[in-house]
Structure formats: C-alpha cells, structure tokens
Short mmCIF file of C-alpha atoms in Angstrom, two decimals:
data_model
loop_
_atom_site.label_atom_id
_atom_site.label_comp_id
_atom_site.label_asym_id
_atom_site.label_seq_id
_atom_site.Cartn_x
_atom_site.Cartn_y
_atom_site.Cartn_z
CA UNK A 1 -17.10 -36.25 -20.97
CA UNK A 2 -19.30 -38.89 -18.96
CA UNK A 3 -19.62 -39.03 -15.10
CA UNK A 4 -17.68 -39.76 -12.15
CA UNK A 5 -17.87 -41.16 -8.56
CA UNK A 6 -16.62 -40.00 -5.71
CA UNK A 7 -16.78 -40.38 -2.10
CA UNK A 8 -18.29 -38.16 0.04
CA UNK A 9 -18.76 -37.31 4.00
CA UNK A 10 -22.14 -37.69 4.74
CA UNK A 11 -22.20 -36.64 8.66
CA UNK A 12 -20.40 -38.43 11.43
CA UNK A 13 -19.63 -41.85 10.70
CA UNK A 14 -20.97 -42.23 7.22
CA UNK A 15 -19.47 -41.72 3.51
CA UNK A 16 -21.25 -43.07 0.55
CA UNK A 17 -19.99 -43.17 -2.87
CA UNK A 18 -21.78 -40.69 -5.13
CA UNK A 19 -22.55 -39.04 -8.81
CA UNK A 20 -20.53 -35.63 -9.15
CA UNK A 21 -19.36 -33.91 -12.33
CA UNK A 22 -16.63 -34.75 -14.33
CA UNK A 23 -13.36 -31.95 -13.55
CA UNK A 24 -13.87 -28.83 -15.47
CA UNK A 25 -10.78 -26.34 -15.54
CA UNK A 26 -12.97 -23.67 -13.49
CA UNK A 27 -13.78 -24.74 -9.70
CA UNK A 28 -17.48 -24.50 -9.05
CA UNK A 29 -19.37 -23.72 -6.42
CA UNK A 30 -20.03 -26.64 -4.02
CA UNK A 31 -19.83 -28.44 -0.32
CA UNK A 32 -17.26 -26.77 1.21
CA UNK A 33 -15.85 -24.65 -1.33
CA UNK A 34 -14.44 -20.84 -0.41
CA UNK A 35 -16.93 -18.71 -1.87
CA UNK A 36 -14.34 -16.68 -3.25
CA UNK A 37 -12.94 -19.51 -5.13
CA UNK A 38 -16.43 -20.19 -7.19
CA UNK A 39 -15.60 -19.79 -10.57
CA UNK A 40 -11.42 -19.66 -10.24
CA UNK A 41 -10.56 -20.55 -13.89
CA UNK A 42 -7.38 -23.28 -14.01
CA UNK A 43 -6.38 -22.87 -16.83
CA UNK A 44 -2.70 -24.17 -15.74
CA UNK A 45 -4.73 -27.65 -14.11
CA UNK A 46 -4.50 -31.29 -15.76
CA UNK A 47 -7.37 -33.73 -15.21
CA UNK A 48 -6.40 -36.99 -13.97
CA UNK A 49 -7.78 -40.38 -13.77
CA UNK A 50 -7.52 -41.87 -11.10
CA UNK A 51 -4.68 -44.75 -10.31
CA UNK A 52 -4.84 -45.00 -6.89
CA UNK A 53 -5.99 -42.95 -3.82
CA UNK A 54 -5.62 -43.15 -0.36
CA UNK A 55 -7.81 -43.46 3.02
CA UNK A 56 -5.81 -41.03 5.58
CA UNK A 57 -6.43 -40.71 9.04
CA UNK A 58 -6.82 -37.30 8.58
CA UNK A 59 -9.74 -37.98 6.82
CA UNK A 60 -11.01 -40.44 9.20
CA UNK A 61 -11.05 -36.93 11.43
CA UNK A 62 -13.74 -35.51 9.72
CA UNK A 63 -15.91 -38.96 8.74
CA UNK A 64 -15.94 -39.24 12.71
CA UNK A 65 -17.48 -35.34 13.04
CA UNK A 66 -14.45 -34.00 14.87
CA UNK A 67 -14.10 -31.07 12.29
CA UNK A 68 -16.61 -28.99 10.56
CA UNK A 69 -16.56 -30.41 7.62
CA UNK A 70 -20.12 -30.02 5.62
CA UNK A 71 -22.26 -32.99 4.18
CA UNK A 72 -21.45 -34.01 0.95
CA UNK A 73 -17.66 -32.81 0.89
CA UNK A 74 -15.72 -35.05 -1.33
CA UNK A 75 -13.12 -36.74 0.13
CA UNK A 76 -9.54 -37.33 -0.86
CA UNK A 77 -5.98 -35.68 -0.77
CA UNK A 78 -3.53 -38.88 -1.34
CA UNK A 79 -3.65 -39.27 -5.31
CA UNK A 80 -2.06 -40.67 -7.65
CA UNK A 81 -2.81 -41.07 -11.49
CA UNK A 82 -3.04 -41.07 -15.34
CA UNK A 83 -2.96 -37.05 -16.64
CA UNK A 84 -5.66 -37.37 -19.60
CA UNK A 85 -6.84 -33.58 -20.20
CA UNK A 86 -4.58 -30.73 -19.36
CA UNK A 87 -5.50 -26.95 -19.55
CA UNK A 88 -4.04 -24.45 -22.21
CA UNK A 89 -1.51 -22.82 -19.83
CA UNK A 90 0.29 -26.42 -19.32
CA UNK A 91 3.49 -26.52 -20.60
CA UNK A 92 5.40 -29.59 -19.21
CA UNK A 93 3.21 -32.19 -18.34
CA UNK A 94 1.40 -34.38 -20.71
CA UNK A 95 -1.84 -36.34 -21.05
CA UNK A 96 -0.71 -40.14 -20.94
CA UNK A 97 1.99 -39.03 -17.88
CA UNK A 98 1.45 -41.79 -14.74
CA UNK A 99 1.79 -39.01 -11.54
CA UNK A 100 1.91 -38.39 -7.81
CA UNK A 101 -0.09 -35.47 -6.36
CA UNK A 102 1.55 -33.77 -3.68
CA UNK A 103 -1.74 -33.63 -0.78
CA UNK A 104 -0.76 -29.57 -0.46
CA UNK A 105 -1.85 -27.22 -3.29
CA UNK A 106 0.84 -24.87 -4.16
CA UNK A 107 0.81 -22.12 -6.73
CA UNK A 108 5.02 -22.27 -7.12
CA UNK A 109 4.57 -18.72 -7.67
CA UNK A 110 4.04 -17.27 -3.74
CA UNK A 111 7.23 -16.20 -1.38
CA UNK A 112 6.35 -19.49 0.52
CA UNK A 113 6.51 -21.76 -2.60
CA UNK A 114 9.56 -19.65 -3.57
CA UNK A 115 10.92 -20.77 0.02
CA UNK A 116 9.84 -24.79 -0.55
CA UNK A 117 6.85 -24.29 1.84
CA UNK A 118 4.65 -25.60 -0.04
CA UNK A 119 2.46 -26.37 2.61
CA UNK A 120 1.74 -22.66 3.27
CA UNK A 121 0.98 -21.10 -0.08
CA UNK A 122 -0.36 -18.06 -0.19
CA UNK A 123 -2.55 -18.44 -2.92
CA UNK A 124 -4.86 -21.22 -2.96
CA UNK A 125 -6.50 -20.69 0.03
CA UNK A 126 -8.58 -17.43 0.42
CA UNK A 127 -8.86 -18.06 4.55
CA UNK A 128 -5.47 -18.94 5.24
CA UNK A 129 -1.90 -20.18 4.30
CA UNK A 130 -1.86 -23.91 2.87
CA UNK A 131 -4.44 -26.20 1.00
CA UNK A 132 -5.11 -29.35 0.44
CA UNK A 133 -8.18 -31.35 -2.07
CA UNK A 134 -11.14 -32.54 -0.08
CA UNK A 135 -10.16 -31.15 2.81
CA UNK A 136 -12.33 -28.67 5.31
CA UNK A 137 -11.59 -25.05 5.71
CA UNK A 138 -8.95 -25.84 2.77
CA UNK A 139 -10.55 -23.78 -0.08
CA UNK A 140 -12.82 -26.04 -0.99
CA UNK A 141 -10.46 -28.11 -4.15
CA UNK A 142 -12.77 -30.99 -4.94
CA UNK A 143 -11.57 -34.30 -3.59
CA UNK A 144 -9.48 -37.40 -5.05
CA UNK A 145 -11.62 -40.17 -3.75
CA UNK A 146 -12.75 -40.14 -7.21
CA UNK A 147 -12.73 -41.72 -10.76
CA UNK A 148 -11.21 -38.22 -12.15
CA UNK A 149 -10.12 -34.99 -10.59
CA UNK A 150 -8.79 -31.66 -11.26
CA UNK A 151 -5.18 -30.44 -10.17
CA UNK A 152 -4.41 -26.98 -10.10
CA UNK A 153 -0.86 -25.88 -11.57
CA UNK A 154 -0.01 -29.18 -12.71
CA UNK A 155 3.41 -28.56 -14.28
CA UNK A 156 4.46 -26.98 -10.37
CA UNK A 157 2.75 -29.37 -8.49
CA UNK A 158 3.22 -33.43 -10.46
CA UNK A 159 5.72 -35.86 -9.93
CA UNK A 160 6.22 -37.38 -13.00
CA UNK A 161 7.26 -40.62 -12.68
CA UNK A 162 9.52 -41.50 -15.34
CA UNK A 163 9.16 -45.19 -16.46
CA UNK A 164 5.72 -45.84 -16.67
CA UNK A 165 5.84 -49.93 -16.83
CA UNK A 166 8.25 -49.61 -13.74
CA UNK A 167 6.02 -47.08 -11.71
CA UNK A 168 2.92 -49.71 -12.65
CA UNK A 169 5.33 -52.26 -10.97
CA UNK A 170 5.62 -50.57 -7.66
CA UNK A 171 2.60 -48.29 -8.01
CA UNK A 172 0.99 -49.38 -4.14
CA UNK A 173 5.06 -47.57 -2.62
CA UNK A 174 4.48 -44.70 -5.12
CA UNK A 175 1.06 -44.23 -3.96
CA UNK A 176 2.38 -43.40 -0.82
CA UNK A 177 4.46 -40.68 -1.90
CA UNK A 178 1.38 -37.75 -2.42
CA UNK A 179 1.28 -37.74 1.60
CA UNK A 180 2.23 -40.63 4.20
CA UNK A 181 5.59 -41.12 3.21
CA UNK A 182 7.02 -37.67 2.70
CA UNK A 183 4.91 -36.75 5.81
CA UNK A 184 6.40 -39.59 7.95
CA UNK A 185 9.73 -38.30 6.34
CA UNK A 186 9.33 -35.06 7.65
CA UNK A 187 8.57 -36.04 10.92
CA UNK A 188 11.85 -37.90 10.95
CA UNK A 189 13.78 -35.20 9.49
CA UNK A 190 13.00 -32.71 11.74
CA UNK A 191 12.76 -34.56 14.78
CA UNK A 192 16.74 -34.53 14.14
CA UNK A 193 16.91 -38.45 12.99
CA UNK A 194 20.67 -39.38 11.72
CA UNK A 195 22.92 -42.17 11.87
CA UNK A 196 22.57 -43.96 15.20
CA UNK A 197 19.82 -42.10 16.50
CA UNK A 198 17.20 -43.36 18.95
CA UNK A 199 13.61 -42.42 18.33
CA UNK A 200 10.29 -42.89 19.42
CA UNK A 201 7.34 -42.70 17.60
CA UNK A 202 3.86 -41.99 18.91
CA UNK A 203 1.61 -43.81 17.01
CA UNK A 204 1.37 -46.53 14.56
CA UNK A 205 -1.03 -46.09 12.51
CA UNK A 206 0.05 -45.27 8.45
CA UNK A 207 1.64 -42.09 9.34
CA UNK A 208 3.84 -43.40 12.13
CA UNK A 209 5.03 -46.62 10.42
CA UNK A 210 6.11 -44.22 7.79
CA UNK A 211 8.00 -42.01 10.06
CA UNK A 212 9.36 -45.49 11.52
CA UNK A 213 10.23 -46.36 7.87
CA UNK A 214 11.87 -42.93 7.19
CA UNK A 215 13.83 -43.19 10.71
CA UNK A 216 15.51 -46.37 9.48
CA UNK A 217 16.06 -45.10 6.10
CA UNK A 218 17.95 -42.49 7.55
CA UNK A 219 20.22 -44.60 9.73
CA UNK A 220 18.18 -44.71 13.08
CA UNK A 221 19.90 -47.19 15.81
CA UNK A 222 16.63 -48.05 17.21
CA UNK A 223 13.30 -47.46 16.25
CA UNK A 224 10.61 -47.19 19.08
CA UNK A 225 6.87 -47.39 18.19
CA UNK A 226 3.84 -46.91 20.53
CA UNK A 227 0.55 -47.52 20.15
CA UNK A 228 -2.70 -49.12 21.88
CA UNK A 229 -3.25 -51.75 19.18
CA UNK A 230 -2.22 -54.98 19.32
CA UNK A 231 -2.06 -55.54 15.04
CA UNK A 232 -0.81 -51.98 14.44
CA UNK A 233 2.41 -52.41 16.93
CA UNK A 234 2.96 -56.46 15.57
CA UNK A 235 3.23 -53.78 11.75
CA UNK A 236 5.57 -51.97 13.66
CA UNK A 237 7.25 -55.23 14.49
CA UNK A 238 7.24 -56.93 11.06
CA UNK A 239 10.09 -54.56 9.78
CA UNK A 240 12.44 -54.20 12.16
CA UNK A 241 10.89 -51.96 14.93
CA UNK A 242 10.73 -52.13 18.81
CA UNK A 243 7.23 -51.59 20.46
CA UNK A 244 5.68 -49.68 23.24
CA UNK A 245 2.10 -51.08 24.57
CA UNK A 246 0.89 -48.22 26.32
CA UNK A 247 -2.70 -50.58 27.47
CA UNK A 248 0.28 -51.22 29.68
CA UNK A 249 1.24 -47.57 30.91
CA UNK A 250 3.45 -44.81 29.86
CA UNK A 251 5.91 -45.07 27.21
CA UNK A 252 9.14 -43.59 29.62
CA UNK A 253 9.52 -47.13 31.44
CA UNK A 254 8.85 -49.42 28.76
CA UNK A 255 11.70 -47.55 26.50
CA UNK A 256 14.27 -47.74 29.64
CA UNK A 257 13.18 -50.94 29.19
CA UNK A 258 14.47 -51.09 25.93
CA UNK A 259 17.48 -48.87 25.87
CA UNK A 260 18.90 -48.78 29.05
CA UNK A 261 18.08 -45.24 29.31
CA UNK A 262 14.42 -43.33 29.82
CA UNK A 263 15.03 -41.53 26.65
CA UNK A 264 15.58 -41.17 23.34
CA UNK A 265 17.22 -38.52 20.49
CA UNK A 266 14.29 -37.89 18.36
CA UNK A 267 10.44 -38.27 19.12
CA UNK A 268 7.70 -38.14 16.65
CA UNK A 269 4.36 -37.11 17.27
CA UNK A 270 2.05 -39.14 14.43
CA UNK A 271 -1.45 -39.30 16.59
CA UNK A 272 -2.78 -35.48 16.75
CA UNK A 273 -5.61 -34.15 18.88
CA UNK A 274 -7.63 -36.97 19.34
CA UNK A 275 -4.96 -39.30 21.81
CA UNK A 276 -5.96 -40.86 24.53
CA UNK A 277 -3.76 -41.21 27.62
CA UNK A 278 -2.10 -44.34 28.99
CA UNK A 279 -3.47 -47.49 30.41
CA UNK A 280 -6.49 -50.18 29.34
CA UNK A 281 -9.38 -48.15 28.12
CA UNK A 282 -7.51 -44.54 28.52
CA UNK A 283 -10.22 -42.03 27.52
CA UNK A 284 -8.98 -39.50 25.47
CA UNK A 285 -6.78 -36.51 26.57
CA UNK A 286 -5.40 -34.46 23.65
CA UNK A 287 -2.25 -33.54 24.84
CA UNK A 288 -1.11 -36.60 26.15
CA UNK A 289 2.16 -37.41 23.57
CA UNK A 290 2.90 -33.97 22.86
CA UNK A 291 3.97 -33.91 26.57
CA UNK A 292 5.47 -37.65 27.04
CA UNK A 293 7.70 -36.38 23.65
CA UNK A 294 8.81 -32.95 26.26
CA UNK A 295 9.53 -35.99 28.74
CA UNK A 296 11.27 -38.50 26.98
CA UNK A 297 13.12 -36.53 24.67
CA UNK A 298 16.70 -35.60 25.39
CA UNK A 299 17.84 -32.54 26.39
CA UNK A 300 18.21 -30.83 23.44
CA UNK A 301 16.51 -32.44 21.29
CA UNK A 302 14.03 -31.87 18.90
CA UNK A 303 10.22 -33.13 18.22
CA UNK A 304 8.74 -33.62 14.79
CA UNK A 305 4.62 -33.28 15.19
CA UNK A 306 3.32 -34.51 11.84
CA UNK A 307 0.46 -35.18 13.75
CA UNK A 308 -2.80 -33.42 13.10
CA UNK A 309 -4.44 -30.52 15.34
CA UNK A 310 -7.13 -28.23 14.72
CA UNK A 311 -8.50 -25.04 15.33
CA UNK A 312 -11.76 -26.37 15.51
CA UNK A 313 -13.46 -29.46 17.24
CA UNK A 314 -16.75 -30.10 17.62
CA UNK A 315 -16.10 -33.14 19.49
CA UNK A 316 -13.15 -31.66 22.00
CA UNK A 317 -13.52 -33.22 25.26
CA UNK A 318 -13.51 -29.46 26.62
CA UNK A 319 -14.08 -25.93 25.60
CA UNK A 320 -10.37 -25.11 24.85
CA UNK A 321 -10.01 -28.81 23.45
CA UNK A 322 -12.78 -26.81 20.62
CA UNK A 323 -10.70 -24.54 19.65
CA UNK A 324 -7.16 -26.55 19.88
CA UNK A 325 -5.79 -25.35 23.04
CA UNK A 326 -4.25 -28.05 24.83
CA UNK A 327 -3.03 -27.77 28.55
CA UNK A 328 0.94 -28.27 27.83
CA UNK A 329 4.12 -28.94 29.70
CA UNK A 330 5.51 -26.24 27.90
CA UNK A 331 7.80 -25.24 30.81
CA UNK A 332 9.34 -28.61 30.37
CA UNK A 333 10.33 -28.22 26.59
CA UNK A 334 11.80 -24.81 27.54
CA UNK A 335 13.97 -26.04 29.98
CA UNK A 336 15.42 -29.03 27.76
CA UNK A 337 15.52 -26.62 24.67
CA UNK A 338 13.92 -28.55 22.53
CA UNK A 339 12.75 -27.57 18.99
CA UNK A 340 9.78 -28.28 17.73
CA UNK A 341 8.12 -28.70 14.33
CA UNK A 342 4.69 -28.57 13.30
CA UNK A 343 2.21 -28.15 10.59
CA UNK A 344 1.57 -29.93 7.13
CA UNK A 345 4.54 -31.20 5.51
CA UNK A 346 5.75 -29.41 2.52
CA UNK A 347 5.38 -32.83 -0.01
CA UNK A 348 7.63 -31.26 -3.19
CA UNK A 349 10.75 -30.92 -0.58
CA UNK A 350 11.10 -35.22 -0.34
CA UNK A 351 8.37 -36.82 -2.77
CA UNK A 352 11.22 -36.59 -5.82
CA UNK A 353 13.88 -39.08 -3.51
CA UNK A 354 11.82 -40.67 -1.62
CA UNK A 355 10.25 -42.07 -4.86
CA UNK A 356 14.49 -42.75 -6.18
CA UNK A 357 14.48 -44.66 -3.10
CA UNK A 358 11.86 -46.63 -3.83
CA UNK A 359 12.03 -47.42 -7.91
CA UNK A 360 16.14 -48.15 -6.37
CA UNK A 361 14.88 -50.39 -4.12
CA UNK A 362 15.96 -48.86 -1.42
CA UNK A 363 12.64 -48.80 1.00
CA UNK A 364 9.59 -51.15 0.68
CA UNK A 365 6.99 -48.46 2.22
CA UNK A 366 3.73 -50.85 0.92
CA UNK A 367 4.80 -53.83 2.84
CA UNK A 368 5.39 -51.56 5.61
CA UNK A 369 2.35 -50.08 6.22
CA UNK A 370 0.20 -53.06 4.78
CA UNK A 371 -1.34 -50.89 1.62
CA UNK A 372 -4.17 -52.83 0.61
CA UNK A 373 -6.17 -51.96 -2.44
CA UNK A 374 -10.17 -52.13 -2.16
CA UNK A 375 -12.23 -50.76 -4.74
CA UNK A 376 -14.45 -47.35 -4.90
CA UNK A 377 -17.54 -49.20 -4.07
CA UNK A 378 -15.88 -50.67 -0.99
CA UNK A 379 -14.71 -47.12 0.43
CA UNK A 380 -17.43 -46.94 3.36
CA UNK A 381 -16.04 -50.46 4.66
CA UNK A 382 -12.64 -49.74 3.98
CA UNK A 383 -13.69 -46.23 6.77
CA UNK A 384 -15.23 -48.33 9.14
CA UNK A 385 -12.38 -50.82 9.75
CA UNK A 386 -9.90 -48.04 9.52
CA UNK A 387 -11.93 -46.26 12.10
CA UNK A 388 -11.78 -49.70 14.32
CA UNK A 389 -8.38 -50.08 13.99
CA UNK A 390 -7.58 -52.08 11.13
CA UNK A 391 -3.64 -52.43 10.58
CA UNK A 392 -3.87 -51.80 7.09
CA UNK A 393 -3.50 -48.59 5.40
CA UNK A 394 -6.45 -49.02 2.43
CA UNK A 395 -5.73 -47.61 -1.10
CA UNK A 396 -9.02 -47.35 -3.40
CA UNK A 397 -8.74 -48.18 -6.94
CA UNK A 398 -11.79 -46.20 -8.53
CA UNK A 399 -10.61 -47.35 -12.14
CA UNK A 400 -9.18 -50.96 -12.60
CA UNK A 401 -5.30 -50.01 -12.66
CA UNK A 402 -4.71 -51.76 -9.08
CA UNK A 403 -6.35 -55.11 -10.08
CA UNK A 404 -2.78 -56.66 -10.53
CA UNK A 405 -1.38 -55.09 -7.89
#
C-alpha cells in the first residue's frame, strides 16, 4: 500500500502534519506506544480511510504540554470512515462499510465490556483500565488524525451506519458520534437530566454544547451554559440555550437570575483541570466548577463530570495540581448527597441512538456545535484557533469525502 499523513504533537504548542506508515494488522513500536504492546498482532482490526476526524479539546491538552505526551505522538481519537482492508478474524464488518469509531478501545471480550464499560477495558491497555487512539498513557494505538488507520476488534467496536448515501448526507452529525456527542450525552444522563429538568453546564466549548444538546433532547426545561467566551456562549445561544458570563462573576447569581432560584437539578462539568475561576482575566484554579456544581446543585442531586482530569500535569499551577489533586468542597457534596460521575464515557452504550436520532431528524448536533471541515494540511491552524477560542468545533477531512459537505 502507499503512504499516509498524519498529525502529530510536536512539543507544546506545535503539531505538524507528517509521513507515517500505512496501518499494518500488528501495532509497532513507536511514540508513545506501551512497550508491551510492540508487535500485538490484530488480526480481528479493519483499516479505515479516513472520512472525517475530529480536533477535541482533549487533544488540545496535550498540544498545549499539560500532559506527558512524547514528540511525534499521532494525534486523533474522533473517527469516522470508509473500512477498506479488514483482518482474517473479521467476521461482520466489511471493506466498503461507511463507520463511526467509538474514541475508547474495547476488546468486547473483558468483564467490563461484558458490563457496557467500555471505557474501562481490561485489555487494551497494559498500564491501566480504558484506551483510547492517539492518546498518552493510552497504550500507545496509533492516532486518527490520519489518511488511514488501524482499529482493533472492528466487528465489537464499529457502528455501521446503514444507508451509506444517507450517512454521506449528514456525515458532519455522524462525525460527532465517535466522542462529543455520546460524551455530552453521558454527561446529561448521569447528571440525572429528564423531562423538565434544570441544568447547568460548565463550559461551552464542543463538549458542553453537546451535553446542552443532549439535555434538550432529553426534555430539559432550561438549559444553562457558562463560559468566558463571548462567541462560544452566543453557540450556546443560537439553539435555544440560556447563558452564564462568568468575566462577570460566579455562575450562582446569574442563574437566580434566570430561574428564580440559585440552583438547578442537574450540573455538568465539560471544562476539566485546566478552569480558571470567575471574573475578567481569572487565572486558572482547577477546581473551580467541580465545586460551584457542589454549590449550585440541588440537594440531592447528581453531577455528570465528562470533563477531563489527569493524573499527571506538567503544567499544574501547584504540586498536587501535578498529580490531579484538587483542593475540594467535598464536605459540601456530602452533605447535599449528591452523586457523582466521572471518567471516559463508555461510547457503544449511546452512539447506536444517538445516531437514530440524528438520520430521524431528531437532533441537528453539527449546527450546534458549528462543525467546520478544514483539510489535513490545515490541522496546525485549525489547533491554534481552537486553542484561542474559536467557536467552532473543526473536523479534518484528510481524504476529499467532506468537500460537499
């Protein structure tokens, strides 16, 4: 087979698209890669090429150094595209299938997979439960900012999508189905969101206009996002959503503001270690919304944290900001008993409705988040306005299928 581009982290602040080796179905040694993964034959992997795939903030994490992630790891968990090799233990899946990869590697084989967390399987990841592709400390699965890549257990892990000229129709909602969407999802879901519910959402950039999205789709009342940006919360605004400026303080009088009342049903944490605190030029203090969510949730209530945090950052403000320990109120979410849920959503347990939802019609997640497709070459630009703020959640298109999107 020929080449392929990718796009690779570089050190802080710079990617660069580069030459790497077409997929094989054995993963090779390379940046970032679990030495006891070298060599791991897949023989149950497809090789895709690429349709679309997705700048995440969580990648933005390690392009601005706060992770350990080495130079020249390739980037990319939020993939979608065309199956056009698939190994000999491959049963269901078929080259020429249009797909959605689920960001979390599973095996379908491990008690967790057994149990729907997919997010914690226990055997794609030598260190630790739960992987993801072009991710640090994740086992080192080559990334999807790429022409082609490999995906491990294909028949367990792909969505299929089953009308191919229809998926092509709506492919920049679908793309959002291999993370943003099911993880905004899952923030609403177990932040309790129902019928009539009240929620606030911390953060909007992708990941909390998708839990915003998600809240409505499941019947939310009233829909409260908060950011610092000015573009981001006028997103929030364009479908349907109240806003919180917090340039202008903390979110518990705005929202009385709003509702009556200095609270809400549901909160959603979508911002992860690096928020600031409140006010015009707030620097940055990590566990800022985990403890306005304790506060302005209702007694007993319940906090989805979607959110990213890590167990190690080299750019913490402090030492126990290094190593992900945060200085909560935890006193105050014990004495409102309220539940909280963290970690990387488990993808397979919404990606298969929330993409009925959106072939039906029933949610316009693109529009919401303002997916805009840029091409391969334009991935370092495409960083750097992400990384300034840019209200726009940018989907590369490394081989042509976007360009009448």
């Amino acid at each position: 087979m020929g080449g392929n581009k990718a796009v690779a982290y570089k050190g802080p602040g710079v990617v660069e698209v580069i030459d790497i080796d077409y997929p094989t179905f054995e993963l090779k040694d390379g940046p970032g890669v679990n030495p006891a993964n070298v060599g791991r034959k897949v023989p149950h992997g497809a090789i895709l090429k690429t349709v679309a795939t997705n700048i995440c903030g969580s990648d933005q994490h390690m392009v601005r150094g706060r992770t350990t992630a080495p130079s020249d790891l390739v980037l990319g968990h939020e993939i979608t595209g065309e199956v056009v090799e698939v190994g000999p233990g491959v049963e269901f899946i078929a080259v020429g299938d249009l797909v959605s990869v689920p960001f979390n590697i599973a095996c379908g084989r491990c008690r967790n997979c057994k149990e729907r967390k997919t997010g914690i399987c226990l055997n794609v990841n030598p260190d630790r439960p739960g992987s993801a592709y072009g991710y640090v400390d994740m086992g080192g699965w080559v990334g999807g900012q790429a022409e082609y890549v490999l995906v491990p257990y294909a028949d367990w892990n792909l969505l299929k999508f089953p009308d191919k000229d229809q998926a092509m129709e709506k492919i920049l909602d679908l793309a959002m189905l291999s993370d943003i969407f099911p993880t905004g999802f899952h923030g609403a879901v177990t932040a309790g969101v129902g019928v009539g519910s009240t929620v606030y959402v911390a953060g909007a950039g992708p990941v909390g206009l998708a839990a915003a999205t998600s809240a409505l789709l499941l019947g939310a009342s009233a829909v409260i996002v908060a950011d610092m940006n000015a573009d981001r919360l006028a997103q929030a605004k364009s479908f349907g959503c109240e806003t919180v400026d917090l340039t202008k303080g903390g979110p518990v009088e705005q929202i009385e503001q709003i509702l009556g009342v200095p609270e809400v049903d549901c909160g959603i944490d979508a911002v992860g270690f690096e928020a600031k605190g409140h006010g015009e030029g707030a620097s940055e203090a990590p566990a800022t919304v985990l403890n306005d969510l304790m506060d302005l949730t209702a007694a007993g209530g319940a906090l989805g944290i979607p959110g990213l945090y890590v167990t190690g950052d080299p750019g913490g403000i402090d030492d126990a900001a290094k190593k992900g320990a945060l200085s909560l109120s935890l006193g105050t979410g014990w004495a409102k008993s309220l539940s909280f849920t963290t970690g990387q959503c488990p993808v397979m347990k919404y990606n298969r409705e929330l993409m009925m939802a959106i072939l039906h019609d029933r949610v316009h997640i693109a529009s919401n988040v303002n997916a805009t497709a840029i091409t391969l070459a334009d991935a370092p630009r495409g960083y750097a306005e992400f990384d300034k703020g840019a209200a726009q959640k940018y989907v590369l298109n490394p081989n042509g299928y976007l360009d009448a999107a």
